[in-house]
Short mmCIF file of C-alpha atoms and ligand atoms in Angstrom, two decimals:
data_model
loop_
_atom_site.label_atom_id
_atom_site.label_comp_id
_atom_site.label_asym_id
_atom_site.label_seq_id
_atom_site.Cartn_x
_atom_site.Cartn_y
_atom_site.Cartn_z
CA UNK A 399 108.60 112.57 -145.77
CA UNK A 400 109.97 115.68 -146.99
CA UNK A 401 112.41 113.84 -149.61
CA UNK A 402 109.67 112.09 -150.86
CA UNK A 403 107.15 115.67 -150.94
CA UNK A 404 110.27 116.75 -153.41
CA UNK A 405 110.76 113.83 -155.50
CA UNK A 406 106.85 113.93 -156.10
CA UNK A 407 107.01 117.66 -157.14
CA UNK A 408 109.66 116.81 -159.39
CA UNK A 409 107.51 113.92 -161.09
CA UNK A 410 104.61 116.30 -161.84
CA UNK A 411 106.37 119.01 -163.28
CA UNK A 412 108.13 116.54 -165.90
CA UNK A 413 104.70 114.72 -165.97
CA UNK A 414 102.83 115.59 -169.38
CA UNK A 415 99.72 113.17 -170.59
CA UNK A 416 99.49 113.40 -173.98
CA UNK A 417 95.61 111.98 -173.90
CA UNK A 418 92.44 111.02 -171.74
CA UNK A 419 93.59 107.73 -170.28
CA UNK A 420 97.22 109.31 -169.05
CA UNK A 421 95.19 111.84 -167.47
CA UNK A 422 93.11 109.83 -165.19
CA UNK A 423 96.11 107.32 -164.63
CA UNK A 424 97.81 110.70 -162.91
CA UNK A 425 94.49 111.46 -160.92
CA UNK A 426 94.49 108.61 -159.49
CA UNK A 427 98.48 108.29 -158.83
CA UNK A 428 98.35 111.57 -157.17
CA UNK A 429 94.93 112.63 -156.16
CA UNK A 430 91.95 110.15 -156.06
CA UNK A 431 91.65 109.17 -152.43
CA UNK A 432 93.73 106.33 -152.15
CA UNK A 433 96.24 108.22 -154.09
CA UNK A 434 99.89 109.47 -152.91
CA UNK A 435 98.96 112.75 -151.93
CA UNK A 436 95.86 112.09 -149.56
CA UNK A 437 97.97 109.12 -148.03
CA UNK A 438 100.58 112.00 -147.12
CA UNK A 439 98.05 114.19 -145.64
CA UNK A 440 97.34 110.71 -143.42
CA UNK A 441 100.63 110.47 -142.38
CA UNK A 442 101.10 114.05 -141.29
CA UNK A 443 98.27 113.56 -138.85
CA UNK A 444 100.36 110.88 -136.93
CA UNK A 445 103.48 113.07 -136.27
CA UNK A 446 104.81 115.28 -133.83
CA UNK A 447 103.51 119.36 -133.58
CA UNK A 448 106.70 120.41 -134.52
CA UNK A 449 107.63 118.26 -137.67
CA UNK A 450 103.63 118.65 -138.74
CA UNK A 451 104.55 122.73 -139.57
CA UNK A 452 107.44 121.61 -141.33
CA UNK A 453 105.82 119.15 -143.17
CA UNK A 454 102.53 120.46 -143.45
CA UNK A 455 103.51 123.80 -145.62
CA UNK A 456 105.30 121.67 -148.47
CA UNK A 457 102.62 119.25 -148.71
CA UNK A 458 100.03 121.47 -149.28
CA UNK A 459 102.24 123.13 -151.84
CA UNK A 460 102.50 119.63 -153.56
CA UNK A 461 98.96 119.30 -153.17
CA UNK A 462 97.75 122.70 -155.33
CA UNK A 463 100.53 121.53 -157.87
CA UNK A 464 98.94 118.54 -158.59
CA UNK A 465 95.67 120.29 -158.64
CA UNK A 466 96.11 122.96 -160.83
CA UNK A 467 97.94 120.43 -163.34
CA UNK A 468 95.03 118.90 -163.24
CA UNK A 469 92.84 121.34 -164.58
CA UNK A 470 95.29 122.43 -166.96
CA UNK A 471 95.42 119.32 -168.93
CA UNK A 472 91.96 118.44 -168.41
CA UNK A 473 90.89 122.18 -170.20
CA UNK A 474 93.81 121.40 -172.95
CA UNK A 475 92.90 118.03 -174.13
CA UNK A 476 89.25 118.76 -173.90
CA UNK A 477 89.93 121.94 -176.11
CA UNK A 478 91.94 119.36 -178.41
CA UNK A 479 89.16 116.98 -178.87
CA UNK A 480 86.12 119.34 -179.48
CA UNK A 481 88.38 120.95 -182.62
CA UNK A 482 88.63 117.65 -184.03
CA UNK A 483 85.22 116.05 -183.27
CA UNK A 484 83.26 119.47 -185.10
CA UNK A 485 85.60 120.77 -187.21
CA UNK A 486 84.50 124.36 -188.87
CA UNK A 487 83.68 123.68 -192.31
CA UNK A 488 83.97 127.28 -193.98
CA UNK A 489 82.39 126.56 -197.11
CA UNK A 490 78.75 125.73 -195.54
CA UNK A 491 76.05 127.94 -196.85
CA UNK A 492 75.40 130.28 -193.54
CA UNK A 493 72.09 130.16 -191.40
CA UNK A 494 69.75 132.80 -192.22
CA UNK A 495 68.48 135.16 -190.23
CA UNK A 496 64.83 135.31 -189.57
CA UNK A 497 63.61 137.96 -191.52
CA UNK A 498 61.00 140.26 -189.88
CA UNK A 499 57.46 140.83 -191.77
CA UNK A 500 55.59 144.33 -192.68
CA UNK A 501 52.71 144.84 -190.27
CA UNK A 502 49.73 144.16 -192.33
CA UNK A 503 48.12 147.59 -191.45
CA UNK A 504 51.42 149.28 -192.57
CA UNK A 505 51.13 147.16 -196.17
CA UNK A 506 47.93 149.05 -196.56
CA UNK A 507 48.96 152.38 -195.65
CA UNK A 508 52.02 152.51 -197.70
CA UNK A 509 49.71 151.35 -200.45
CA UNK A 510 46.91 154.24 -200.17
CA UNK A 511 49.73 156.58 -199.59
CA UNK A 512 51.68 155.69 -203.32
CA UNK A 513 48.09 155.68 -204.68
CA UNK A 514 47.51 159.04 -203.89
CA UNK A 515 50.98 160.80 -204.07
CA UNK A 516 50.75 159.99 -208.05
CA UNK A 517 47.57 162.33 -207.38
CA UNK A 518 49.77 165.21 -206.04
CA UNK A 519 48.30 164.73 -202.19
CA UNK A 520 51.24 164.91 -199.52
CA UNK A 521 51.27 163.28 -196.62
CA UNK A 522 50.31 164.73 -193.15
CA UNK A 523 49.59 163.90 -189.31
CA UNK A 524 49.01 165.65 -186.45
CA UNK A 525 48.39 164.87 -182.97
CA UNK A 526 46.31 162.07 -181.45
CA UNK A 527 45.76 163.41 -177.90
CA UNK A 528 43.67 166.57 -178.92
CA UNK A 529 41.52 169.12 -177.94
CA UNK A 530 37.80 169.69 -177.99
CA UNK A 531 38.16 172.48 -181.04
CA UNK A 532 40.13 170.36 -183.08
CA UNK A 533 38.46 167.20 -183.03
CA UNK A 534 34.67 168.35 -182.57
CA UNK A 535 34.12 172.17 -182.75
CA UNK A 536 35.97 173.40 -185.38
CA UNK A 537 34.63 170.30 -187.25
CA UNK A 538 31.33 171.70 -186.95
CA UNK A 539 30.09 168.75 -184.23
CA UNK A 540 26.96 170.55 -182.02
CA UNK A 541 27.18 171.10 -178.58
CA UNK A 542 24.86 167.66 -178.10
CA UNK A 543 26.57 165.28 -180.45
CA UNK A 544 26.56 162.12 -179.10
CA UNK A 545 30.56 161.53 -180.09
CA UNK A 546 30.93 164.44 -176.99
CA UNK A 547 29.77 162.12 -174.95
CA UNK A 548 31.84 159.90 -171.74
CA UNK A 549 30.88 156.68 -172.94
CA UNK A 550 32.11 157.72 -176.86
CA UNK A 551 34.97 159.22 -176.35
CA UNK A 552 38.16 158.75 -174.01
CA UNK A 553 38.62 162.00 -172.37
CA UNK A 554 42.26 163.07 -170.64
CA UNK A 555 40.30 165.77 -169.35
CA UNK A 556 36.98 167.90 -169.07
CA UNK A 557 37.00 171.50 -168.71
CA UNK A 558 39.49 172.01 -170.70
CA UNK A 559 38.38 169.39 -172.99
CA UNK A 560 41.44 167.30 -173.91
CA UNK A 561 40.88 163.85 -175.61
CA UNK A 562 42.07 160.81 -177.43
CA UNK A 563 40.84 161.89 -180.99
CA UNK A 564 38.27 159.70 -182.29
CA UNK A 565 39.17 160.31 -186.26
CA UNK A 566 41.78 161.33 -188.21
CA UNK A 567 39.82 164.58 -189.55
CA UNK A 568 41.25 166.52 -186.63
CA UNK A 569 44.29 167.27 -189.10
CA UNK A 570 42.00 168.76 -191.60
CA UNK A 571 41.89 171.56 -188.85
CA UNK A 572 45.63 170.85 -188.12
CA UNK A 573 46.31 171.65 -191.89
CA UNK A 574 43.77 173.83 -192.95
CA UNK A 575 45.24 176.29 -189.92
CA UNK A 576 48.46 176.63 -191.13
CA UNK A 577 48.51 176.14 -194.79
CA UNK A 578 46.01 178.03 -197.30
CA UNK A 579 45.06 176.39 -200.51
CA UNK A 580 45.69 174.90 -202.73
CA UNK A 581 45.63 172.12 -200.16
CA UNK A 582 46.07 168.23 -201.42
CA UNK A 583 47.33 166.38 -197.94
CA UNK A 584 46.25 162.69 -197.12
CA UNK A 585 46.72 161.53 -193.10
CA UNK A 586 46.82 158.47 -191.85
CA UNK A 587 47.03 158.37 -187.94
CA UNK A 588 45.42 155.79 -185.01
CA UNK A 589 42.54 156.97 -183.71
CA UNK A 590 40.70 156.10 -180.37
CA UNK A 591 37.11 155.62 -179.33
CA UNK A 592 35.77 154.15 -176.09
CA UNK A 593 34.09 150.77 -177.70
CA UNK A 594 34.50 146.91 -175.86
CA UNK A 595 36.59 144.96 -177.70
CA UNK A 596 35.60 142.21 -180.31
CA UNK A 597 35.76 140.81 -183.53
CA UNK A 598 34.34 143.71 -185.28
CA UNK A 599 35.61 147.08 -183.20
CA UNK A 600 38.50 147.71 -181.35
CA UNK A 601 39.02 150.66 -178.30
CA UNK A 602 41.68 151.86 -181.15
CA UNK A 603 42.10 151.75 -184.97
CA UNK A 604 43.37 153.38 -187.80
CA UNK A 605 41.97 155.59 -190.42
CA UNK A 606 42.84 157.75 -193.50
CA UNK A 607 42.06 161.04 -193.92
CA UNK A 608 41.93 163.02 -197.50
CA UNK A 609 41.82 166.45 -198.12
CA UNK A 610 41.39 168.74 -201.03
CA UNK A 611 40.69 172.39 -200.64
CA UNK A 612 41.05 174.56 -203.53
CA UNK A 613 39.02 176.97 -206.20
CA UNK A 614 36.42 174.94 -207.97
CA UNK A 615 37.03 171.58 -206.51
CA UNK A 616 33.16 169.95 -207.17
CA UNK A 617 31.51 166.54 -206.15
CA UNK A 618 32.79 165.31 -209.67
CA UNK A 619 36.26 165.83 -208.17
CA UNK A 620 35.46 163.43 -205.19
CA UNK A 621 33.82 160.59 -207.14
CA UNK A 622 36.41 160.53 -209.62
CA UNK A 623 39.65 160.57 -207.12
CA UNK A 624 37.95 158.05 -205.16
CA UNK A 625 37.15 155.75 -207.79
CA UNK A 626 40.50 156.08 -209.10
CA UNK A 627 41.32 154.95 -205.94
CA UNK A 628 39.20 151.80 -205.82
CA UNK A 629 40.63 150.43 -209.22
CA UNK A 630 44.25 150.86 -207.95
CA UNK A 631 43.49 149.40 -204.60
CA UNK A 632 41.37 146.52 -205.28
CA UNK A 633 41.54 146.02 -209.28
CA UNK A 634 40.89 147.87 -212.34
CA UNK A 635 37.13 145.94 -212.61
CA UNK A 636 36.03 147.72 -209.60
CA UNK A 637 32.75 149.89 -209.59
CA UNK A 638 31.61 151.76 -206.38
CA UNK A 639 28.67 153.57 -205.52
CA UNK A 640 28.02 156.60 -203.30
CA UNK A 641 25.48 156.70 -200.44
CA UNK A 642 23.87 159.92 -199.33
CA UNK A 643 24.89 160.42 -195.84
CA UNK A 644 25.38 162.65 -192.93
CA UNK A 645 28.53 164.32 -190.93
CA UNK A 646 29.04 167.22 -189.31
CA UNK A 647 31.53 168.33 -191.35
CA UNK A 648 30.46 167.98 -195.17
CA UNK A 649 27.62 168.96 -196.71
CA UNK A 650 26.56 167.38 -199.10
CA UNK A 651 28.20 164.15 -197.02
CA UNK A 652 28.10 160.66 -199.11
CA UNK A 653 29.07 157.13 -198.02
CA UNK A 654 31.53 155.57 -200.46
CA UNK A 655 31.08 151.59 -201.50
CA UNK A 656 33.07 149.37 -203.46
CA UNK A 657 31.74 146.62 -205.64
CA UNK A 658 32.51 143.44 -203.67
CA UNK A 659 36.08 141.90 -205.82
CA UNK A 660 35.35 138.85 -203.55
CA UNK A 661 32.13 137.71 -205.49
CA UNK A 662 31.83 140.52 -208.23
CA UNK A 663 28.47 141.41 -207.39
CA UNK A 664 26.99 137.98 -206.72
CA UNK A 665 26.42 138.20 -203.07
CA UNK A 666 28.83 136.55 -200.32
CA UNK A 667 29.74 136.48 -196.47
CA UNK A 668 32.05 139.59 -196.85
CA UNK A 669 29.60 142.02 -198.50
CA UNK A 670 26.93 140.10 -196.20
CA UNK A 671 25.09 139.62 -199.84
CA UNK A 672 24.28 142.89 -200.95
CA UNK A 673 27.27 143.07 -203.62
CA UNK A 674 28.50 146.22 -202.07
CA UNK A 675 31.40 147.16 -199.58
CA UNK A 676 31.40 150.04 -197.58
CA UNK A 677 34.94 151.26 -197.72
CA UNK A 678 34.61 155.39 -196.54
CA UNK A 679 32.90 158.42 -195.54
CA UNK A 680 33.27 161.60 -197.48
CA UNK A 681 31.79 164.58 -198.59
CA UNK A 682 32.10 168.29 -199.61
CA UNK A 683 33.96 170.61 -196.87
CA UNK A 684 31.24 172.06 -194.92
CA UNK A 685 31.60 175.80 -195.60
CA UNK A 686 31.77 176.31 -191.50
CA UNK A 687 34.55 174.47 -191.39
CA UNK A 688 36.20 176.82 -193.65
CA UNK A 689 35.15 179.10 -192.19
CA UNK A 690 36.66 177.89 -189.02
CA UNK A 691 39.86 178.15 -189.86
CA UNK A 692 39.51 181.29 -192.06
CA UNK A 693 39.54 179.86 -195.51
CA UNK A 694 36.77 181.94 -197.58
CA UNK A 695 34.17 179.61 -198.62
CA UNK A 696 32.89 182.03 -201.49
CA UNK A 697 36.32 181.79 -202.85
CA UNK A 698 37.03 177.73 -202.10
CA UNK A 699 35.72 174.12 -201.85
CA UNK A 700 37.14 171.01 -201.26
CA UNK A 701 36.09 167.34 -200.51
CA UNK A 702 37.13 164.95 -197.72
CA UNK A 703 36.94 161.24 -197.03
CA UNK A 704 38.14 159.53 -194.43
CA UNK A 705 38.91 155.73 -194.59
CA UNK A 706 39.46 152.98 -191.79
CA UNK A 707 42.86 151.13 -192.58
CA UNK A 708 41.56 148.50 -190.64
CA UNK A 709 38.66 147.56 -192.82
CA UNK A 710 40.55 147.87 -195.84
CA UNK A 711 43.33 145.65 -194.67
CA UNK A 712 40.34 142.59 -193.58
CA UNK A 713 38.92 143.15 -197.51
CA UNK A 714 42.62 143.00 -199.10
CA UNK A 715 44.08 139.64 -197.11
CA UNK A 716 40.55 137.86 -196.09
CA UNK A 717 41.14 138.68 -192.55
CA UNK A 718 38.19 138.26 -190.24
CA UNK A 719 38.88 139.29 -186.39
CA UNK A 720 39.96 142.83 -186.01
CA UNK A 721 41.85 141.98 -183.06
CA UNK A 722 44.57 139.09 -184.70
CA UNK A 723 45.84 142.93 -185.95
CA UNK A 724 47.32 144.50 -182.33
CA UNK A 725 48.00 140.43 -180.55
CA UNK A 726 51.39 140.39 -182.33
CA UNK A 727 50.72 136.27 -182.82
CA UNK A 728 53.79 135.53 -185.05
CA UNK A 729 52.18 132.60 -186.20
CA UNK A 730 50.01 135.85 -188.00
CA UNK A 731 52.19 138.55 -188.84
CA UNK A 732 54.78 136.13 -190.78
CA UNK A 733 52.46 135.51 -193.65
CA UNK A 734 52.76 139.09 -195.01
CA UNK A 735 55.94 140.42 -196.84
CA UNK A 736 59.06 140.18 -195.61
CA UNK A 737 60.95 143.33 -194.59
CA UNK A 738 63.30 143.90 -197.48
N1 DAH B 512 35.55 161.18 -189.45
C1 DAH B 512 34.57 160.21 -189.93
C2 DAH B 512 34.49 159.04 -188.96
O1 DAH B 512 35.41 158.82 -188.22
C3 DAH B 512 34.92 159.69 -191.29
C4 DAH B 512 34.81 160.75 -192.33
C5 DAH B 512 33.62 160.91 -192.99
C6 DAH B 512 35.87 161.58 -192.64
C7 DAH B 512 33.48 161.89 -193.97
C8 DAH B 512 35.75 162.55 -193.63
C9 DAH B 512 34.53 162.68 -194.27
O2 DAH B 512 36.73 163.37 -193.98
O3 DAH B 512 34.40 163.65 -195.24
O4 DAH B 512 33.53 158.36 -188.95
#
C-alpha cells in the first residue's frame, strides 16, 4: 500500500488540467467516493494496528494533497474563465453617480438671502433654544400674551424660562445687543411652536427675519425694500399690498401681501380667490424694543419683517402639504436642482 500511496503522490504533483473537464476527470480519479483515495482509506480499515499507523499518516498526507490541488485549480481556471467571459472594456462611458438635490427650503433661502445682500443686509442667526427675554420680553410681548402660554410654546423649562423660540425675531435682540446701528442683518433660522401636525402647520418651520435700524429709516423704507423684494422673488409684474396689523414689537405693524403670480389677480385655489397672498409680517421697530436693548429711539428707527420660508417655498414650486418638506421622500426632493 505504501508504494502505491507514493506513486499516487507522484501522479498529482506532475498532474496539471489545463480546463474544466480535466478537472473533474481528476476528482473523480482521486477523490469522488469511489475514487482511489477513499478506496485506500477502505483498505486501511482491514489491516493490522500496527501497519494502520504506518499507513495511516501517509495516506492522509496523500489525501490533503489531492485536496488542496483541488481547490487550487478549481480557483485558477474559474479566475481564467470570468476574465474572458466579461472582459473590461476601458473605453465605456462610466456610470454616474447619483447626484444629490438642494433641499427645497434651502433653494428659497439662498434665494431671499442674494436678494437682499445686493441691498447691503448681512446675514445673521442666533440661537433656537432661548430664553424668555429674548424671545418675548425684550420683544415687548405682555406678561399675558397668549404665545407665553404651555400649549403655544415648547418650554425646556419654567422658572427660568428657557424655550424653543417660536420666531426668528429673537435675533433682532441677539443683534441689536451687540451691534449699534447702522444695522442691515437678515436671519433665517427654524423656529418651533407647539401646533399638531398637518397639511397646513407643522410643530417646526422656518422663517426669515429682516432688520434695519438706523437714523431716518421711515415706513417708505419698508414698503419699498419689500416690494423690491416681491419683484425679484416672484417676477417683476408683481404688486403687493400692506395690511394694517398688530405685534408686539412694531408699531405701526402691517401685514405684507403679494399679488397672486398664479392667476394675476383673477382669483384661484392658492390665493383662495381673493387675488392676494399673504407672504409676511412687518412693521416699524417698536421704540421699547429699542429701548430694550439701549438703542435711543429719539435718535433711530428701523423696520422689521419676518417671513415663513415655508410658505414661500409652497407659492414658488406649487407645493401643497407642508409636511412632504421634513419626510425626506426621494421620490420628492429629486425634482429640485441638483447639487452642483
Ligand atoms: N415674529 C412674527 C411671527 O412669528 C413675524 C413678524 C412680524 C416678524 C412682524 C417681524 C415683524 O419682524 O416686524 O409671527
Amino acid at each position: 500500500m505504501l508504494e502505491q500511496i507514493k506513486s499516487l503522490q507522484k501522479e498529482i504533483a506532475s498532474t496539471l488540467p489545463a480546463n474544466a473537464g480535466e478537472l473533474e476527470a481528476f476528482r473523480l480519479r482521486f477523490l469522488s467516493r469511489k475514487g482511489l483515495i477513499p478506496t485506500l482509506f477502505d483498505n486501511l480499515k482491514l489491516l493490522a494496528p500496527a501497519e494502520k499507523k504506518d499507513i495511516g499518516r501517509p495516506l492522509n498526507e496523500l489525501k490533503q494533497l489531492a485536496e488542496s490541488r483541488l481547490k487550487e485549480w478549481t480557483e485558477a481556471l474559474g479566475a481564467v474563465k470570468d476574465n474572458t467571459q466579461a472582459p473590461v472594456d476601458l473605453t465605456l462611458p462610466v456610470i454616474p453617480d447619483a447626484i444629490g438635490t438642494m433641499h427645497p427650503l434651502n433653494l428659497t433661502r439662498y434665494r431671499i438671502i442674494e436678494i437682499f445682500e445686493r441691498l447691503g443686509f448681512n446675514v445673521a442667526d442666533g440661537p433656537e433654544i432661548e430664553d424668555d427675554w429674548h424671545n418675548f420680553s425684550a420683544l415687548n410681548f405682555p406678561e399675558n400674551h397668549p404665545a407665553r402660554e404651555m400649549q403655544d410654546t415648547f418650554f425646556v423649562s419654567r422658572n427660568p424660562d428657557v424655550l424653543l423660540r417660536t420666531h426668528t425675531s429673537n435675533v433682532q435682540i441677539r443683534l441689536m445687543e451687540k451691534q449699534r446701528p447702522p444695522i442691515r442683518a437678515i436671519m433665517p433660522g427654524r423656529v418651533y411652536r407647539n401646533e399638531a401636525i398637518s397639511a397646513r402647520a407643522h410643530c417646526f418651520f422656518h422663517q426669515v427675519e429682516g432688520l434695519y435700524v438706523d437714523t431716518n429709516v421711515s415706513f417708505a423704507d419698508l414698503k419699498q425694500t419689500l416690494y423690491h423684494f416681491a419683484k425679484e422673488m416672484f417676477g417683476s409684474e408683481t404688486k403687493i399690498r400692506l395690511r394694517p396689523s398688530f405685534f408686539p414689537f412694531t408699531e405701526p405693524s402691517a401685514e405684507i401681501d403679494i399679488s397672486c403670480f398664479i392667476c394675476h389677480g383673477k382669483g384661484c385655489n392658492i390665493c383662495k380667490q381673493t387675488g392676494w397672498v399673504e407672504i409676511a409680517g412687518s412693521g416699524m421697530v417698536h421704540p421699547n424694543v429699542l429701548r430694550h436693548v439701549g438703542i435711543d429711539p429719539e435718535a433711530f428707527t428701523g423696520f422689521a419683517f419676518g417671513m415663513g420660508i415655508e410658505r414661500v417655498t409652497m407659492l414658488r414650486y406649487g407645493i401643497d402639504d407642508l409636511r412632504l418638506f421634513s419626510e425626506n421622500d426621494v421620490r420628492f426632493l429629486k425634482q429640485f436642482k441638483p447639487v452642483l
